[in-house]
CSV table of C-alpha atoms in Angstrom, one decimal:
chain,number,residue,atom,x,y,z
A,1324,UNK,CA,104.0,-5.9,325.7
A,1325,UNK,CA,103.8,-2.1,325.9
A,1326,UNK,CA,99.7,-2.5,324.4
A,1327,UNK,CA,99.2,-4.8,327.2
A,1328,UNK,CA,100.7,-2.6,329.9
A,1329,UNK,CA,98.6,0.4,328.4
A,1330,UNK,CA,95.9,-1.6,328.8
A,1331,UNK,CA,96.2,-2.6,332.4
A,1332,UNK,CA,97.0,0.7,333.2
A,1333,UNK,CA,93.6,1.8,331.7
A,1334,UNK,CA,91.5,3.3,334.7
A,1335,UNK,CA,88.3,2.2,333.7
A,1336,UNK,CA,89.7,-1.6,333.2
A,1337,UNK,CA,89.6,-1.8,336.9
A,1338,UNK,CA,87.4,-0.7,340.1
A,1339,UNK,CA,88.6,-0.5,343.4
A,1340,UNK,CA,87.0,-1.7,346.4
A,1341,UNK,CA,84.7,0.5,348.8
A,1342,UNK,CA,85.9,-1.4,352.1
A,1343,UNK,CA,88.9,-3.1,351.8
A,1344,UNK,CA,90.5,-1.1,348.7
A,1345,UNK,CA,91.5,-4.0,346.7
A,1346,UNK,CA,91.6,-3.0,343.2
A,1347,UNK,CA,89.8,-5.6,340.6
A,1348,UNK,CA,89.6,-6.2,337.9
A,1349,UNK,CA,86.5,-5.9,335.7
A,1350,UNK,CA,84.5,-8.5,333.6
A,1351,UNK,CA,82.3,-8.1,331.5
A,1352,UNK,CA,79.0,-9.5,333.7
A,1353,UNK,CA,76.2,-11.0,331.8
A,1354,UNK,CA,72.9,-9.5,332.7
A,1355,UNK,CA,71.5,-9.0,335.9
A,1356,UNK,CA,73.9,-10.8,338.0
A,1357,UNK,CA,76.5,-9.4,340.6
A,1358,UNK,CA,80.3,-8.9,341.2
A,1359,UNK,CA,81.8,-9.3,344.8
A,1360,UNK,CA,85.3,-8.0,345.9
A,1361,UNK,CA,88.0,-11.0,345.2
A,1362,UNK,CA,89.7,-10.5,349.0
A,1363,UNK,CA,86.7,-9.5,350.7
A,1364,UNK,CA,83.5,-10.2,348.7
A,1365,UNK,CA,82.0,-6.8,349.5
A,1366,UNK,CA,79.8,-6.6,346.7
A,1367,UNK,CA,81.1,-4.4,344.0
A,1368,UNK,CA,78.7,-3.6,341.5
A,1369,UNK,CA,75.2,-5.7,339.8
A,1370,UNK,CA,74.8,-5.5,336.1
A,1371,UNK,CA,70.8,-4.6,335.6
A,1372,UNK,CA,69.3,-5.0,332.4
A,1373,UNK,CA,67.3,-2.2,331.3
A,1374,UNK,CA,67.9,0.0,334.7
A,1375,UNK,CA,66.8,3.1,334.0
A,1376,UNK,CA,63.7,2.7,332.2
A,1377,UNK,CA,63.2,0.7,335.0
A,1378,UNK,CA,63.9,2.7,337.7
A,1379,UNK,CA,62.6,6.0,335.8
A,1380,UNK,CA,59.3,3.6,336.1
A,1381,UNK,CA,59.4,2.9,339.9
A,1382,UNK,CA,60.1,6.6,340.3
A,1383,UNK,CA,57.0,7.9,338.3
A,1384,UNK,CA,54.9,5.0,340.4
A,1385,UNK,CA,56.1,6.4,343.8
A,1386,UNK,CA,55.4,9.9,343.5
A,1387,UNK,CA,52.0,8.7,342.4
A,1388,UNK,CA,51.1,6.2,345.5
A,1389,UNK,CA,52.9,9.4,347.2
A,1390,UNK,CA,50.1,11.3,348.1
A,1391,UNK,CA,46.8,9.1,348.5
A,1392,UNK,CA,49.7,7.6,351.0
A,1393,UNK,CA,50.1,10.8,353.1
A,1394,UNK,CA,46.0,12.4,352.7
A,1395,UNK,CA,44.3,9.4,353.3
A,1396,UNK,CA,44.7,8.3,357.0
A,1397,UNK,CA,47.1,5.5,357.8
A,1398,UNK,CA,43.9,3.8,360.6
A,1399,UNK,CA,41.6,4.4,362.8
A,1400,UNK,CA,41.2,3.4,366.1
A,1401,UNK,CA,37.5,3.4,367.4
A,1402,UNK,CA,37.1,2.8,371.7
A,1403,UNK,CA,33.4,3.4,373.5
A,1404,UNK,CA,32.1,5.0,370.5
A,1405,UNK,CA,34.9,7.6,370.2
A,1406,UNK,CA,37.1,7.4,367.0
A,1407,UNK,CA,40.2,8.7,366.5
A,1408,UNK,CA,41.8,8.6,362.6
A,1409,UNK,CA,45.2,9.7,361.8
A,1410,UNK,CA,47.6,10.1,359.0
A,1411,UNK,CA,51.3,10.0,358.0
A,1412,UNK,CA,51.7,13.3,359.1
A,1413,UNK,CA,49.8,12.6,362.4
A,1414,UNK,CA,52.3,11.4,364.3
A,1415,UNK,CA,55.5,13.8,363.7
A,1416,UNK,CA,53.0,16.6,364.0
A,1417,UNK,CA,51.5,15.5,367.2
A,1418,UNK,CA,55.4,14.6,368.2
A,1419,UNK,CA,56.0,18.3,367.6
A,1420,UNK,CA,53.7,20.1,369.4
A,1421,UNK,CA,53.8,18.0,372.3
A,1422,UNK,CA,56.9,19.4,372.9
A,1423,UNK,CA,59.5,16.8,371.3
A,1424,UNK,CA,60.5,19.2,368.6
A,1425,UNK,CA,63.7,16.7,367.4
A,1426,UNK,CA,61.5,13.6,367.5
A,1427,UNK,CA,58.9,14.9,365.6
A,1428,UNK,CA,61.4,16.6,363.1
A,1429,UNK,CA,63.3,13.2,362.5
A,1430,UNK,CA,59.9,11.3,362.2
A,1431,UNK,CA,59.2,14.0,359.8
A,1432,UNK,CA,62.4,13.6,357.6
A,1433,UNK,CA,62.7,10.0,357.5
A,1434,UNK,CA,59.3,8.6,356.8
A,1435,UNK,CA,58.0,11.9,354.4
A,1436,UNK,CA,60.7,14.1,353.6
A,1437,UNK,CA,63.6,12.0,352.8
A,1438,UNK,CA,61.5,9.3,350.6
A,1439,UNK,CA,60.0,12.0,348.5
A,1440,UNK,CA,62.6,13.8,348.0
A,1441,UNK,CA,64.4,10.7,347.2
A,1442,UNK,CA,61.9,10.1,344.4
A,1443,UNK,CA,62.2,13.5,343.1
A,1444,UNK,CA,65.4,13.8,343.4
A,1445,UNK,CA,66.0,9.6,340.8
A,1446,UNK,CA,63.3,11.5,338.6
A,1447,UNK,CA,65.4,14.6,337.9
A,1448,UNK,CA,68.4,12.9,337.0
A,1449,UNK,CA,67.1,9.6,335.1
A,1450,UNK,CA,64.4,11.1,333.3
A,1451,UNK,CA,67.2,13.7,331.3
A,1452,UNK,CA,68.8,10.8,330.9
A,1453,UNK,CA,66.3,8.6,329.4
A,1454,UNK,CA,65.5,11.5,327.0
A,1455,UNK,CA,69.1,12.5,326.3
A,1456,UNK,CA,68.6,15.7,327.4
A,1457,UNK,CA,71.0,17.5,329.9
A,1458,UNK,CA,70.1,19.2,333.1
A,1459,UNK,CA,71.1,21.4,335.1
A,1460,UNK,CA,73.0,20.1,338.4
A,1461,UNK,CA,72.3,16.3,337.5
A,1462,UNK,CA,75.2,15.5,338.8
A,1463,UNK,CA,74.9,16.8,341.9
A,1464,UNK,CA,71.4,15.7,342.7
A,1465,UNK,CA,72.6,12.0,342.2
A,1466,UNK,CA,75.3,12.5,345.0
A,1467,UNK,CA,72.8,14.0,347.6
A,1468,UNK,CA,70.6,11.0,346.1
A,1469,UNK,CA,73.1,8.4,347.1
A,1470,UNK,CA,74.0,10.2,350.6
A,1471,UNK,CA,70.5,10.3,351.5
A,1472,UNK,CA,69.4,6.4,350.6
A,1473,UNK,CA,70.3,5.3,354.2
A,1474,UNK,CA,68.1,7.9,355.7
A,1475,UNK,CA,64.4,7.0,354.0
A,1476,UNK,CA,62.8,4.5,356.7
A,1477,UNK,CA,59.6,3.2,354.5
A,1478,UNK,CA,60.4,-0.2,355.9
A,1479,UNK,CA,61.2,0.5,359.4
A,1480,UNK,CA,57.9,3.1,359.7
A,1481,UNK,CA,56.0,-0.6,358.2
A,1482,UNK,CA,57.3,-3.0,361.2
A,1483,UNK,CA,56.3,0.2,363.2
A,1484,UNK,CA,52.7,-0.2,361.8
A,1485,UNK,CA,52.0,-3.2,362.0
A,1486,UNK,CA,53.7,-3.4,366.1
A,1487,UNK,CA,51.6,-0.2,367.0
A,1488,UNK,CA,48.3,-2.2,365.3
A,1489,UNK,CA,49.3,-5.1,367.9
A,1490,UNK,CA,49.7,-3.0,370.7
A,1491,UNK,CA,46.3,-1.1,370.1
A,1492,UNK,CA,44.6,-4.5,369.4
A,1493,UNK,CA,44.0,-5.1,372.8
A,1494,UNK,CA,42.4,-1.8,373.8
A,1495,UNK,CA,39.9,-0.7,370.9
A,1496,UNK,CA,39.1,-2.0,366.8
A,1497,UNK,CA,41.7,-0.9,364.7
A,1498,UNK,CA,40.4,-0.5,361.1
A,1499,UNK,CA,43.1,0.2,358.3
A,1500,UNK,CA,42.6,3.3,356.5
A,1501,UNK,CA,42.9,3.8,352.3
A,1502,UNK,CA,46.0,5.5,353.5
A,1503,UNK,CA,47.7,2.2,354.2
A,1504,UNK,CA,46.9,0.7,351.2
A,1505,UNK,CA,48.6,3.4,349.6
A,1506,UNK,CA,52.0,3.5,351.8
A,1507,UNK,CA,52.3,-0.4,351.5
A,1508,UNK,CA,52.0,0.1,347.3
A,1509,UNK,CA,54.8,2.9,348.0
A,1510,UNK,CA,57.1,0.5,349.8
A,1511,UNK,CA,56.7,-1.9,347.5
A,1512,UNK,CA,57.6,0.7,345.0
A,1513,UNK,CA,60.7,1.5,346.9
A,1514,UNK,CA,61.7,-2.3,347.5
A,1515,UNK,CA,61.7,-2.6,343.8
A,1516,UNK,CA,63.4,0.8,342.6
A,1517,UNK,CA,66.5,0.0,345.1
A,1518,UNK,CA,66.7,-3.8,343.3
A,1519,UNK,CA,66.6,-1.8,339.5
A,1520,UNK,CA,68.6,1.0,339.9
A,1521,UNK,CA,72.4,0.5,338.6
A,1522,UNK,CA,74.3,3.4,339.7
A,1523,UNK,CA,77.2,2.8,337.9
A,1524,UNK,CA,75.2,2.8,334.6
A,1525,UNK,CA,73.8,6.1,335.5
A,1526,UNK,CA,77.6,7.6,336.5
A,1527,UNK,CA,78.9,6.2,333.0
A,1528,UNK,CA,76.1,7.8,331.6
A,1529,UNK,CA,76.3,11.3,333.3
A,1530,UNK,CA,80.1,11.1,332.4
A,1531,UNK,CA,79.1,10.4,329.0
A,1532,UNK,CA,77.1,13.1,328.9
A,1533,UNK,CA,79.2,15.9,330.6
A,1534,UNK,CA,82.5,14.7,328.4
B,1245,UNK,CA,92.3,6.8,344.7
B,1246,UNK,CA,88.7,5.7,344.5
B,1247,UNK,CA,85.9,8.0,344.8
B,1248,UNK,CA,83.5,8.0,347.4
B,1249,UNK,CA,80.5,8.9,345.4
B,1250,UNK,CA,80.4,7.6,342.3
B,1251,UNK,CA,83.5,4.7,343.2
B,1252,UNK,CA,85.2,5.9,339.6
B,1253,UNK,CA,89.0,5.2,340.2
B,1254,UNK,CA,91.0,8.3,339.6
B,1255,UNK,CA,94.5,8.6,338.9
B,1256,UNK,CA,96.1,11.2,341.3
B,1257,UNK,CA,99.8,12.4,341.7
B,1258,UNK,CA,101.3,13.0,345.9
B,1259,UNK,CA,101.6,16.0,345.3
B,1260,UNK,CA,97.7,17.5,344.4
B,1261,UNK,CA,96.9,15.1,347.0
B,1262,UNK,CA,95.5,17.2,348.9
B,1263,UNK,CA,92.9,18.9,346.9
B,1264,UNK,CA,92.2,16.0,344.8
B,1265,UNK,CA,88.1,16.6,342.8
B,1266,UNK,CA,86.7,13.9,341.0
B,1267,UNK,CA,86.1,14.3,337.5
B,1268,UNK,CA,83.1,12.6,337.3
B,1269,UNK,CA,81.6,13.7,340.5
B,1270,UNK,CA,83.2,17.0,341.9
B,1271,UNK,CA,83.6,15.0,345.3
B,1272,UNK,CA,86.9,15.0,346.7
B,1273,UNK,CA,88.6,12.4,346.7
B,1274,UNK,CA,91.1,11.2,349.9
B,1275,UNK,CA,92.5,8.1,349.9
B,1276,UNK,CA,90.9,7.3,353.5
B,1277,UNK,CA,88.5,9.3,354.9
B,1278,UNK,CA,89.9,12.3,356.4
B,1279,UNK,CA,89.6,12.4,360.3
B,1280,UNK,CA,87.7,9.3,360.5
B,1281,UNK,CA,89.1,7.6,363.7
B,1282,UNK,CA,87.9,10.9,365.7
B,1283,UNK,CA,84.8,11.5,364.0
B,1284,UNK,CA,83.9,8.4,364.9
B,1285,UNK,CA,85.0,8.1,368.2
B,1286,UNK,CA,83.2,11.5,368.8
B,1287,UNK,CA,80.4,10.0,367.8
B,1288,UNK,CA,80.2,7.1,369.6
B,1289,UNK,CA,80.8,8.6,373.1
B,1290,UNK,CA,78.2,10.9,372.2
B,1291,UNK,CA,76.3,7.6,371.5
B,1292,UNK,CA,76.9,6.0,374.7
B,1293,UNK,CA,76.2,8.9,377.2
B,1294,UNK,CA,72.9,9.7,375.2
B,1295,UNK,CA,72.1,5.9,375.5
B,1296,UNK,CA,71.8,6.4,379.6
B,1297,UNK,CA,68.6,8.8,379.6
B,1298,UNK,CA,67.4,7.1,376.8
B,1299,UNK,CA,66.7,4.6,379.0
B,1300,UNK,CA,66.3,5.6,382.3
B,1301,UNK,CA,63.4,8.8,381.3
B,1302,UNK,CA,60.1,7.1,380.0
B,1303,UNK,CA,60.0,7.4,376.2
B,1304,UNK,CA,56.0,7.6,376.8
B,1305,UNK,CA,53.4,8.4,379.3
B,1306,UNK,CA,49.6,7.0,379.1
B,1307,UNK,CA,47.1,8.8,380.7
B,1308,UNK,CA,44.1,6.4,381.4
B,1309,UNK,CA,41.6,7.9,383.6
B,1310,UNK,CA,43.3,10.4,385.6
B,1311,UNK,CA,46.2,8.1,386.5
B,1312,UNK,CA,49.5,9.1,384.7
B,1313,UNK,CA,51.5,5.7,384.1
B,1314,UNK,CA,55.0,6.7,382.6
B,1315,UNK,CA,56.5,3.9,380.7
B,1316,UNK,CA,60.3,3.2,379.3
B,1317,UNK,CA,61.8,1.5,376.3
B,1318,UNK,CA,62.6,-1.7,379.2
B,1319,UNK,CA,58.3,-1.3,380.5
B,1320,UNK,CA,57.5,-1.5,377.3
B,1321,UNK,CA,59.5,-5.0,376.7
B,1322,UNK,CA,58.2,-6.0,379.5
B,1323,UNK,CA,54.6,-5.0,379.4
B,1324,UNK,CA,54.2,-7.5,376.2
B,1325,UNK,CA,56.1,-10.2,378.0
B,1326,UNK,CA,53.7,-10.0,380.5
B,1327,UNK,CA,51.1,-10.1,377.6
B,1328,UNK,CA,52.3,-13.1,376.4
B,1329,UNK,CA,53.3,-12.2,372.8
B,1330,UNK,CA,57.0,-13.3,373.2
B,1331,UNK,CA,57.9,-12.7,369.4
B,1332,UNK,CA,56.6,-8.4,369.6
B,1333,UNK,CA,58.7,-8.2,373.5
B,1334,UNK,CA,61.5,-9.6,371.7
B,1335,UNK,CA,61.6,-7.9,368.3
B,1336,UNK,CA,61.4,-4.6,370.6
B,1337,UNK,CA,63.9,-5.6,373.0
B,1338,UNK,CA,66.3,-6.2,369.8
B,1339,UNK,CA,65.2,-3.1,368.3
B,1340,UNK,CA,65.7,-0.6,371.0
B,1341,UNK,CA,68.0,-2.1,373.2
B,1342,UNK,CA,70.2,-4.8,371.6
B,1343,UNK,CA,70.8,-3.0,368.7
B,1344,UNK,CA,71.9,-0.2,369.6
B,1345,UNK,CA,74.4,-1.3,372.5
B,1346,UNK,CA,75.9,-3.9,369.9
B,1347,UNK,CA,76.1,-1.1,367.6
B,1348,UNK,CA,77.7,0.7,369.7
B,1349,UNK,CA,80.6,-1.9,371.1
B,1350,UNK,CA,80.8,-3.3,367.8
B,1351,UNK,CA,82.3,0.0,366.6
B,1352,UNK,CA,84.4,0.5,369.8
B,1353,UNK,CA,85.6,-2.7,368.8
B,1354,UNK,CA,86.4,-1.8,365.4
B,1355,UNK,CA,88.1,0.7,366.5
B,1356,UNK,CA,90.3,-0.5,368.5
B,1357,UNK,CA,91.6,-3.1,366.7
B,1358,UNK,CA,92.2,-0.4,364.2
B,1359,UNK,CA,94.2,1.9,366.7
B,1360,UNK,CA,96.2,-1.2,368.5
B,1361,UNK,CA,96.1,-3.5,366.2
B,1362,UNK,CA,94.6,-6.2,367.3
B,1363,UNK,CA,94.8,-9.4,365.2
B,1364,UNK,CA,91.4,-10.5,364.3
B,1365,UNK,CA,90.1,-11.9,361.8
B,1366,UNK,CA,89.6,-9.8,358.9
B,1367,UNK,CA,86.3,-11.5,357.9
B,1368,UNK,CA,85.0,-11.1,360.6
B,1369,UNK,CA,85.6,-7.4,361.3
B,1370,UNK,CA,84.5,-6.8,357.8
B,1371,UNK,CA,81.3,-8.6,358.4
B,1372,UNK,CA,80.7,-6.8,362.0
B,1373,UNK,CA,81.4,-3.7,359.8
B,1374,UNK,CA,78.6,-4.2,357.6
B,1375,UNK,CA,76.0,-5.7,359.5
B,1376,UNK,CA,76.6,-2.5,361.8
B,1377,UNK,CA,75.8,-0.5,358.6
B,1378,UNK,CA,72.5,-2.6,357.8
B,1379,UNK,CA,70.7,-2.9,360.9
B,1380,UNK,CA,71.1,0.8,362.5
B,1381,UNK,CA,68.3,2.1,361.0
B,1382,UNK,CA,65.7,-0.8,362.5
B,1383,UNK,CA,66.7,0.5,365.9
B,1384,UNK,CA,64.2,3.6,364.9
B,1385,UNK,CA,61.1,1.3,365.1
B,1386,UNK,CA,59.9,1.9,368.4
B,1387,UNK,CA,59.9,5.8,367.7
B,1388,UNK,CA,57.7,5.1,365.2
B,1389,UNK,CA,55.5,3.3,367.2
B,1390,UNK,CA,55.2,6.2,369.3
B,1391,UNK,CA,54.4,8.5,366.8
B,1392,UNK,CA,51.4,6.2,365.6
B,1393,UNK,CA,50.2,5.9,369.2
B,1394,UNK,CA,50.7,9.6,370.1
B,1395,UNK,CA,48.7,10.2,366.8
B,1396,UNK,CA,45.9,7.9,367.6
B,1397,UNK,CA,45.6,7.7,370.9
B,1398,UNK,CA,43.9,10.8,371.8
B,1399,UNK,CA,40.7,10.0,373.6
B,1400,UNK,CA,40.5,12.4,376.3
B,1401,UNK,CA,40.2,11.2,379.9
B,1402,UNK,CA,39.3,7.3,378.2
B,1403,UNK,CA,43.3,6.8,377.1
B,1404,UNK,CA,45.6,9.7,375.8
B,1405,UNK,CA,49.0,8.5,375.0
B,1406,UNK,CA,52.1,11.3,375.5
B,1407,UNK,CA,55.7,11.8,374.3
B,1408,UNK,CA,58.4,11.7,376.8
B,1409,UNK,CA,62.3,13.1,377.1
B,1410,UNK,CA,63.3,9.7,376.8
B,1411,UNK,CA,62.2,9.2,373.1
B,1412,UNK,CA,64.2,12.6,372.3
B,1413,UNK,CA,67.3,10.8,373.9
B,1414,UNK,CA,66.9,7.6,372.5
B,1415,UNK,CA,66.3,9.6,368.4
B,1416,UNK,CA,69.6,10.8,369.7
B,1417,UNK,CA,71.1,7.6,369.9
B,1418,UNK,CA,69.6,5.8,366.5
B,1419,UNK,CA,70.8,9.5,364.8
B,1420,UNK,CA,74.4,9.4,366.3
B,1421,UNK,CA,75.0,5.8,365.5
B,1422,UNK,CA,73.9,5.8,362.0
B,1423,UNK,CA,76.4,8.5,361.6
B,1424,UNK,CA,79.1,7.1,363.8
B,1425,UNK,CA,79.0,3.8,360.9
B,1426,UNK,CA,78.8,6.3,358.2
B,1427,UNK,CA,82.1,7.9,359.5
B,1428,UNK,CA,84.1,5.1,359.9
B,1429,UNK,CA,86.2,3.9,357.0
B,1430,UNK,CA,86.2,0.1,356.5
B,1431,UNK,CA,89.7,0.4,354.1
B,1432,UNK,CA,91.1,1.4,357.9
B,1433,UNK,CA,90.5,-2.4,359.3
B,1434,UNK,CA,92.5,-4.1,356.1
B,1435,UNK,CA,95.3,-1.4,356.4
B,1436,UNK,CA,97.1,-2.9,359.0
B,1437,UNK,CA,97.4,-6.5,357.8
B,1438,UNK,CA,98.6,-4.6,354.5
B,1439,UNK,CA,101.3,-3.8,356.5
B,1440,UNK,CA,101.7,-6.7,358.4
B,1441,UNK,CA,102.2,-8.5,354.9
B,1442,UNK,CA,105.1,-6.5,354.2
């Protein structure tokens, strides 16, 4: 009776839920499949198999599609024999100087910023972590990691893309640039690195490591 | 108590409550966010006046030769409408206008029923809760629309495309939103039928 009480009482036995703060109660999951909230199915965690040679993977990938993505220009618009190419940057630049300082700051921050640092940021702490080795401020750089996943718009800046391309259609050639090739590869990238990575295995690992 | 950052469960006693770290993380840990009624209701006010010159000051102005033609989020809707591309005048209208106005009542719904107690449904509060969370950040499509065309149109007298206030005001609104959902604690909406149970 008492072994069974300890048990229950055991903190890591159970995992409490991030928007109704149910506690559950945790089974062991086979591989790659998820866990939702018994009161109100908010999912609670995904078992990945091999996540962070995976995700280290993805990371590595990303950096490298990083910068053909932002040197080579995105497309070029040709009207009446003028042409007119421009690049990741373009935009927030051209944002900026025309006066919309915020705008072009946001722009800025969410479609280059935030996604590479986002990269760096996965590569710092799984790459230790793969080598069992240990880091300075690991721990840390995962939190800003997780706090700044909402803010990298790969996808949204895509839809843009492709809705600017329609709107241009009509007045002059469009013609895709290496650029876009590039920034597609990278979204792809990112699509797949959020679908590897299992945070909980890298927090069980970083508290293995720091204990 | 759970953790916000890395959701390890820790075992704290009343009375360190208030200084509570992780020891995994180093974040402290609360048992609902602190302040998160007001934040968010800060938030969203700031939200909803923003929302008004985001609309009403053109987000851009095309230049196409010599004539200055100032266009809104609503021209812009509009201008493919007139186009005939219905699925592009509606994925824009959702983008820029539905989303963030239902964003934006959704969470004054929220919390309401939080403050008054209202007796919905807990489902479906949770689900309003989270599909709030998913879709704010598509509401920043059209501002990157406008950066494309800013970038690349740039022709001289032919067709040069401008920024206008209105895009600064509507970044505004897709910002303050995003932030208004993080703020808001979802553990708030079950609280009361917790009690109720009792």
């Amino acid at each position: 009776m008492e072994n069974n009480k300890e048990q229950l009482l055991k903190e890591d036995a159970w995992i409490g839920c991030h928007d109704c703060d149910l506690l559950n109660e945790i089974e062991a999951l086979p591989e790659d499949c998820e866990a939702h909230c018994s009161r109100c199915k908010a999912l609670l965690f995904r078992s990945r198999s091999n996540s962070i040679s995976d995700s280290l993977a993805l990371s590595l990938a990303g950096l490298i599609l990083f910068i053909p993505a932002n040197i080579y220009p995105i497309m070029s618009l040709q009207v009446l024999g003028q042409s007119k190419s421009g690049t990741l940057l373009a935009g927030a630049v051209k944002l900026y100087t025309g006066g919309l300082e915020m705008v072009g700051v946001l722009i800025l921050l969410t479609s280059i910023v935030i996604p590479l640092f986002k990269l760096l940021m996965l590569l710092y702490v799984l790459l230790p972590l793969q080598l069992g080795v240990r880091l300075l401020g690991m721990v840390p750089t995962f939190r800003i990691f997780q706090k700044l996943n909402a803010w990298g718009m790969l996808e949204v800046y895509m839809l843009g893309i492709l809705v600017a391309i329609i709107k241009l259609g009509d007045l002059a050639t469009v013609i895709a640039g290496t650029g876009l090739y590039a920034f597609v590869a990278l979204l792809l990238v990112t699509v797949c690195l959020s679908a590897a990575l299992d945070e909980r295995v890298v927090w069980q690992r970083l508290e293995a490591m720091n204990a | 108590m759970l953790c916000h950052d890395c959701h390890k469960l820790v075992r704290v006693d009343a009375v360190s409550e208030k200084e509570a770290a992780c020891p995994r993380c180093g974040a402290s840990v609360h048992r609902r966010k602190p302040n998160s009624l007001t934040r968010t209701w800060a938030l969203v006010i700031t939200g909803l006046i923003l929302i008004i010159p985001a609309n009403v000051y053109p987000i851009m102005t095309i230049q196409h030769f010599g004539q200055s033609i100032p266009s809104t989020i609503m021209s812009g809707v509009i201008e493919f409408l007139k186009a005939e591309m219905y699925p592009i005048a509606i994925l824009i209208f959702f983008a820029s206008i539905a989303v963030p106005l239902m964003k934006l009542i959704g969470l004054i719904v929220l919390l309401l029923s939080v403050q008054f107690k209202w007796r919905i449904k807990r489902k479906e509060k949770t689900m309003a809760y989270r599909a709030i969370e998913v879709i704010g950040r598509w509401s920043m499509l059209d501002m990157f629309v406008i950066s494309l065309l800013v970038a690349l149109v740039k022709l001289g007298s032919v067709a040069t495309i401008t920024a206008g206030v209105g895009a600064t005001a509507f970044a505004g609104v897709v910002v303050v939103t995003m932030l208004a959902a993080m703020s808001f604690d979802p553990r708030l909406l079950w609280d009361n039928h917790q009690n109720k149970k009792k």
